[in-house]
Amino acid sequence: LGPAVCRQVFLRAAADADVSIIEGVMGLFDGSSPVNESGSTAELAKLLQAPVLLVIDGSAMARSAAAMVSGYARFDPDLRIAGVLFNKVGGAGHYRLLKEAVEATTDLAVVGYLPTDPSFTIEDRHLGLVTALDQPTQNISHRLASAMAETVDVDRVEALAHSAPRLEAEYARTEPQLSGRAVRVGVAYDPAFCFYYPENLELLEGEGASVIRFSPLHDQMLPDVELLYLGGGYPELHAEALARNHLMRTAVREFARRGGPIYAECGGMMYLMEAIRDFEGKAHDMVGLFPGEAVMQRSSLVMGYRELEVTTPCVLGSPGLRARGHEFHYSCLKNHPSRDYACAITDAQGRRKGQDGLLRGNVLALYTHLHFASQPQLARSLLACARERKIGRKED
């Protein structure tokens, strides 16, 4: 998104908060490059002047934890690592060993620990943690809260948060900026389709959209909407149920046939193919707006930051428009003719990664998950297409 936009997004989200918690991804220094901080949690922490609370797996170690923590603390002098929280600790005696080792070699605050307890585990799968839609986390949250009250100095953690300097940056509370009539946007949201940047929906609403959620899994008809947004998720895990919902698949096809604009990302794109072939090799019929299958492959993870450039007029805008996002999937397209793509993509190093964006009429389906804050014109173009229903090619 760039430094300025990152700060604006954060400040908007934190405007009414007492404390903001920024969840890191992968390791602290892992990003788009092995030789610099680009795209890493460390880069974001420095950008937002946020103190870092290291969460360290304390299992099967004692003094070695001090070597690990010392390395993190000294690796980047411009990054403020303020404290340490140990996870998977054997008990109070084990924690004392870890705490004494770290405090003897660093000046970091050791704020407590979480004991080893299988009941704290949130299961994971091929694209990360099992989502709250599939595995309600209320009970786990209560258990974690009770444990933290016993073994973590929560007041000290809060004090570390309040030690962050005031972040000075310009931002605006977004009020709807109607450039035309309001648009009803149908957003697929259920266990099969649940990956959305919240900022994308907020920006659509900021441009005057009314977001209406529906379920391709459970609903039998579309709501009364003018634009469909089919996000990513786990359609491969729910392919049988999606295939059984003939009425919804027919409704989506009919919406497209009537010229209704559809914007789909990753899992949403898979839903628009003729079929999804799951990890066991079984094919499940899908909407069929695009020829070919989305085929799951356990050993074929595609992951990384992407920059997209529109090359053919589509619901996102005109040729030359650029936006940023990410790819993260185990599927690939097969038996699909390599034509009618609307976009070219590059990775974080500027290397060409080929084409993206299956195009048919007012329907665009991408593997890339775009972040609309990287290009505000995206939301405007989608809503303009819904208002005009003229962007894109005529149906074949």
XYZ file of C-alpha atoms in Angstrom:
396
model
C 0.000 0.000 0.000
C 2.916 2.344 0.603
C 3.775 4.103 3.879
C 1.203 6.900 3.715
C -1.742 4.632 2.898
C -0.709 2.094 5.559
C -0.741 4.836 8.175
C -4.099 6.134 6.976
C -5.668 2.668 7.070
C -4.325 2.067 10.568
C -5.385 5.434 11.926
C -8.904 5.081 10.598
C -9.235 1.675 12.242
C -7.692 2.861 15.517
C -9.489 6.197 15.754
C -11.834 5.138 18.575
C -9.631 2.489 20.206
C -7.801 2.602 23.528
C -5.301 -0.065 22.439
C -4.568 -1.437 18.961
C -3.134 -4.932 18.511
C -1.333 -5.565 15.230
C -1.000 -9.270 14.489
C 2.235 -10.197 12.764
C 2.523 -12.681 9.932
C 5.171 -15.421 9.606
C 8.391 -14.420 11.400
C 9.065 -10.864 12.521
C 11.500 -10.125 9.685
C 9.906 -12.270 6.953
C 8.514 -10.348 3.990
C 8.812 -10.253 0.242
C 12.619 -10.412 0.193
C 15.228 -12.476 2.074
C 17.669 -9.545 2.152
C 15.534 -6.587 3.270
C 12.516 -5.775 5.441
C 10.070 -5.087 2.611
C 6.602 -6.385 3.397
C 7.526 -7.690 6.845
C 5.955 -7.223 10.264
C 9.142 -5.404 11.281
C 8.721 -2.874 8.472
C 5.118 -2.220 9.492
C 6.055 -1.878 13.169
C 8.630 0.780 12.315
C 6.239 2.549 9.986
C 3.596 2.754 12.726
C 6.149 3.328 15.520
C 4.628 0.348 17.319
C 6.492 -1.488 20.089
C 6.944 -5.193 19.353
C 5.929 -7.911 21.803
C 7.845 -11.041 20.802
C 5.910 -14.288 21.206
C 8.490 -17.051 21.610
C 7.902 -20.805 21.641
C 9.524 -21.716 24.951
C 9.137 -25.469 24.675
C 12.282 -27.600 25.019
C 14.594 -24.695 25.863
C 15.849 -22.583 28.753
C 18.975 -20.412 28.366
C 18.842 -20.844 24.590
C 15.807 -18.567 24.688
C 18.121 -15.731 25.711
C 20.255 -16.261 22.605
C 17.167 -16.208 20.408
C 15.680 -13.102 22.022
C 19.043 -11.305 21.990
C 19.372 -11.980 18.281
C 15.956 -10.530 17.552
C 16.609 -7.498 19.749
C 19.926 -6.649 18.062
C 19.108 -7.573 14.478
C 17.597 -4.184 13.617
C 18.573 -1.266 15.893
C 15.751 0.871 14.458
C 13.069 -1.597 15.540
C 11.776 -1.282 19.080
C 11.317 -4.730 20.598
C 9.772 -3.911 23.959
C 8.817 -7.217 25.541
C 8.645 -10.996 25.411
C 5.759 -13.405 25.966
C 6.559 -17.119 26.102
C 4.235 -19.736 24.636
C 4.079 -23.511 25.242
C 5.780 -23.335 28.641
C 5.932 -26.409 30.889
C 4.911 -24.562 34.029
C 5.969 -21.928 36.547
C 9.396 -23.498 37.125
C 10.156 -23.649 33.405
C 9.017 -20.039 33.025
C 11.414 -18.874 35.769
C 14.323 -20.376 33.833
C 13.276 -18.632 30.625
C 12.637 -15.303 32.338
C 15.916 -15.267 34.244
C 17.892 -16.161 31.117
C 16.366 -13.364 29.038
C 16.536 -10.719 31.767
C 20.202 -11.547 32.422
C 21.170 -10.751 28.834
C 18.661 -8.117 27.663
C 16.693 -5.197 29.061
C 13.412 -6.447 27.584
C 10.285 -6.848 29.685
C 9.321 -10.504 30.083
C 5.580 -10.173 30.601
C 4.530 -13.774 31.237
C 3.690 -17.036 29.559
C 1.013 -19.386 28.313
C 1.317 -22.999 29.444
C 1.316 -25.948 27.083
C -2.340 -26.896 26.730
C -3.858 -28.659 23.700
C -7.207 -26.986 24.418
C -5.671 -23.640 23.418
C -5.027 -24.881 19.875
C -6.861 -23.424 16.897
C -6.609 -26.040 14.161
C -4.969 -25.168 10.871
C -5.277 -26.419 7.307
C -3.830 -25.797 3.869
C -4.428 -22.013 3.792
C -3.897 -21.242 7.477
C -6.046 -21.411 10.581
C -9.515 -22.908 10.559
C -11.764 -19.856 10.462
C -14.188 -18.815 13.183
C -17.040 -19.584 10.767
C -16.016 -23.266 10.800
C -14.719 -23.493 14.363
C -16.314 -21.067 16.852
C -13.557 -19.632 19.039
C -15.581 -18.323 21.976
C -14.693 -21.230 24.271
C -11.009 -21.074 23.321
C -11.019 -17.308 23.897
C -12.471 -17.751 27.377
C -9.871 -20.397 28.264
C -7.042 -18.220 26.970
C -8.334 -15.192 28.873
C -8.505 -17.174 32.107
C -4.981 -18.499 31.602
C -3.576 -15.066 30.783
C -5.126 -13.596 33.915
C -3.084 -16.133 35.886
C 0.245 -16.157 34.051
C 0.577 -12.879 32.108
C 1.118 -9.385 33.504
C -1.670 -7.862 31.431
C -1.178 -4.401 32.953
C 2.427 -4.452 31.790
C 1.389 -5.471 28.297
C -1.056 -2.564 28.203
C 1.661 -0.226 29.451
C 3.894 -1.327 26.562
C 1.080 -0.468 24.162
C 0.611 2.968 25.708
C 4.361 3.599 25.408
C 3.988 3.973 21.641
C 4.490 7.577 20.528
C 1.607 9.485 19.034
C 1.450 8.732 15.329
C 1.175 11.878 13.257
C -0.400 11.417 9.856
C -3.269 12.829 7.928
C -6.353 10.717 7.619
C -10.010 11.301 7.037
C -13.099 9.682 8.439
C -14.721 8.481 5.275
C -18.172 9.821 4.564
C -20.066 8.464 1.557
C -18.892 10.261 -1.585
C -21.756 9.553 -3.936
C -20.795 10.016 -7.572
C -24.147 8.568 -8.601
C -27.026 6.667 -7.111
C -26.466 4.168 -4.315
C -25.636 0.618 -5.405
C -26.697 -2.617 -3.721
C -23.665 -4.932 -3.599
C -24.125 -8.634 -2.886
C -21.117 -9.989 -0.964
C -20.770 -13.779 -0.707
C -20.101 -14.573 2.934
C -20.179 -18.038 4.479
C -17.619 -20.767 5.318
C -16.806 -21.163 1.607
C -16.290 -17.436 0.917
C -14.875 -15.424 3.793
C -11.545 -13.864 2.751
C -12.013 -10.116 2.347
C -9.877 -7.122 3.191
C -12.286 -5.215 5.488
C -11.000 -2.010 3.917
C -12.416 -3.126 0.550
C -15.954 -3.280 1.894
C -15.481 -0.024 3.806
C -14.263 1.744 0.669
C -17.232 0.449 -1.306
C -19.541 1.754 1.409
C -17.615 5.020 1.410
C -18.466 5.404 -2.275
C -22.149 4.843 -1.565
C -22.544 1.056 -1.737
C -25.010 -0.842 0.405
C -23.330 -4.164 1.267
C -25.744 -7.113 1.443
C -24.307 -10.477 2.492
C -25.579 -13.744 1.056
C -24.525 -17.389 1.133
C -23.803 -19.381 -2.040
C -23.820 -22.428 0.240
C -27.202 -22.002 1.882
C -29.288 -19.398 0.025
C -31.282 -20.514 -2.994
C -31.605 -17.138 -4.650
C -29.602 -13.947 -4.911
C -30.671 -10.894 -2.944
C -31.886 -7.886 -4.916
C -28.451 -6.536 -5.852
C -26.727 -4.849 -8.786
C -23.136 -6.044 -8.266
C -21.762 -9.362 -6.984
C -18.488 -9.572 -5.046
C -17.314 -13.163 -4.613
C -14.318 -13.234 -2.286
C -11.810 -15.937 -1.507
C -12.155 -18.719 1.014
C -12.469 -22.495 0.955
C -14.860 -23.465 -1.857
C -12.825 -26.654 -2.349
C -13.821 -27.828 1.146
C -17.485 -27.105 0.450
C -17.528 -28.046 -3.240
C -20.101 -30.813 -2.834
C -22.567 -28.498 -1.074
C -21.945 -25.702 -3.585
C -22.570 -28.138 -6.440
C -25.830 -29.322 -4.850
C -27.157 -25.763 -4.694
C -28.384 -25.754 -8.309
C -30.681 -22.790 -7.770
C -27.893 -20.481 -6.605
C -25.548 -21.539 -9.403
C -28.318 -20.874 -11.903
C -29.059 -17.498 -10.307
C -25.429 -16.403 -10.632
C -25.318 -17.491 -14.288
C -28.540 -15.630 -14.994
C -27.239 -12.505 -13.233
C -24.207 -12.538 -15.533
C -26.341 -13.257 -18.620
C -28.409 -10.147 -17.905
C -25.234 -8.053 -17.821
C -24.874 -7.883 -14.067
C -21.273 -7.115 -13.045
C -19.456 -9.759 -11.017
C -16.058 -9.303 -9.365
C -14.500 -12.532 -8.052
C -11.221 -13.232 -6.259
C -9.488 -16.620 -5.940
C -12.133 -18.859 -4.328
C -14.793 -16.752 -5.996
C -13.078 -17.312 -9.336
C -13.008 -21.071 -8.695
C -16.766 -20.972 -8.112
C -17.272 -19.380 -11.537
C -15.375 -22.147 -13.381
C -17.077 -25.210 -14.865
C -15.891 -27.339 -11.966
C -13.689 -27.574 -8.894
C -11.605 -30.739 -8.653
C -10.829 -31.367 -4.971
C -7.701 -32.803 -3.342
C -9.044 -36.334 -3.869
C -9.464 -35.715 -7.597
C -13.266 -35.581 -7.570
C -14.885 -32.963 -9.821
C -17.826 -30.868 -8.604
C -19.925 -28.784 -10.989
C -19.800 -25.035 -10.425
C -21.367 -21.979 -12.096
C -19.702 -22.488 -15.482
C -19.185 -18.896 -16.594
C -15.609 -19.783 -17.596
C -14.458 -22.996 -19.292
C -12.117 -25.327 -17.463
C -11.572 -26.562 -13.935
C -9.957 -25.229 -10.776
C -7.813 -28.155 -9.627
C -6.452 -28.501 -6.079
C -2.794 -29.582 -5.763
C -1.267 -30.134 -2.314
C 2.298 -29.416 -3.405
C 1.644 -26.318 -5.496
C 1.371 -23.359 -3.133
C 1.381 -19.990 -4.908
C 2.003 -17.140 -2.483
C 3.288 -13.586 -2.674
C 2.638 -9.891 -3.070
C 1.388 -8.820 -6.480
C 1.030 -5.651 -8.520
C -1.670 -5.782 -11.159
C -2.048 -3.639 -14.273
C -5.287 -3.551 -16.236
C -4.578 -4.268 -19.922
C -8.158 -4.644 -21.206
C -11.161 -2.527 -20.170
C -13.050 -4.307 -17.399
C -15.057 -3.672 -14.243
C -11.891 -2.467 -12.461
C -11.215 0.343 -14.908
C -9.293 1.271 -18.024
C -5.932 0.006 -19.305
C -3.016 1.349 -17.305
C -4.757 1.283 -13.935
C -2.538 -0.327 -11.292
C -3.354 -1.887 -7.928
C -1.694 -4.132 -5.351
C -2.688 -7.297 -3.559
C -1.547 -10.847 -2.906
C -1.882 -14.410 -4.177
C -2.273 -17.387 -1.828
C -3.673 -20.627 -3.226
C -3.096 -24.319 -3.874
C -5.210 -24.516 -7.006
C -4.497 -24.028 -10.682
C -6.675 -23.717 -13.766
C -6.751 -26.608 -16.224
C -8.449 -27.067 -19.586
C -8.879 -23.320 -19.774
C -7.923 -21.538 -23.016
C -5.207 -18.960 -22.350
C -7.103 -15.985 -23.726
C -9.404 -13.222 -22.564
C -7.323 -12.065 -19.617
C -7.781 -8.483 -18.480
C -4.634 -7.891 -16.422
C -0.887 -8.425 -16.228
C 0.769 -9.100 -12.880
C 4.236 -8.723 -11.387
C 5.636 -9.812 -8.036
C 7.133 -7.628 -5.304
C 10.475 -7.533 -7.132
C 8.840 -6.372 -10.366
C 9.193 -9.726 -12.132
C 6.410 -10.589 -14.555
C 4.168 -13.384 -13.288
C 1.985 -13.645 -16.361
C -1.677 -12.758 -16.754
C -4.634 -12.685 -14.401
C -8.267 -11.729 -14.608
C -10.567 -14.007 -16.584
C -12.896 -11.733 -18.511
C -16.369 -12.319 -19.869
C -18.735 -9.419 -20.360
C -19.083 -7.602 -17.046
C -17.553 -10.534 -15.160
C -13.945 -10.399 -13.928
C -12.355 -13.241 -11.960
C -8.853 -12.928 -10.488
C -6.506 -15.153 -8.535
C -5.122 -11.975 -6.942
C -6.782 -10.601 -3.811
C -6.659 -6.847 -4.434
C -6.478 -4.280 -1.654
C -8.726 -1.448 -2.772
C -6.838 1.095 -0.650
C -3.901 0.648 -3.036
C -6.042 2.150 -5.800
C -9.244 3.990 -4.741
C -10.462 3.947 -8.341
C -11.246 0.229 -7.979
C -14.291 0.789 -5.781
C -15.473 3.682 -7.935
C -15.145 1.669 -11.154
C -17.028 -1.328 -9.770
C -19.910 0.847 -8.622
C -19.899 2.841 -11.863
C -20.197 -0.405 -13.801
C -23.142 -1.434 -11.669
C -24.797 1.931 -12.338
C -24.150 1.902 -16.072
C -23.838 -1.797 -16.948
C -21.811 -0.853 -19.996
C -18.217 -1.716 -19.084
C -16.671 -4.850 -20.576
C -17.234 -6.837 -23.738
C -20.497 -8.004 -25.149
C -21.400 -11.567 -24.259
C -20.056 -14.188 -26.638
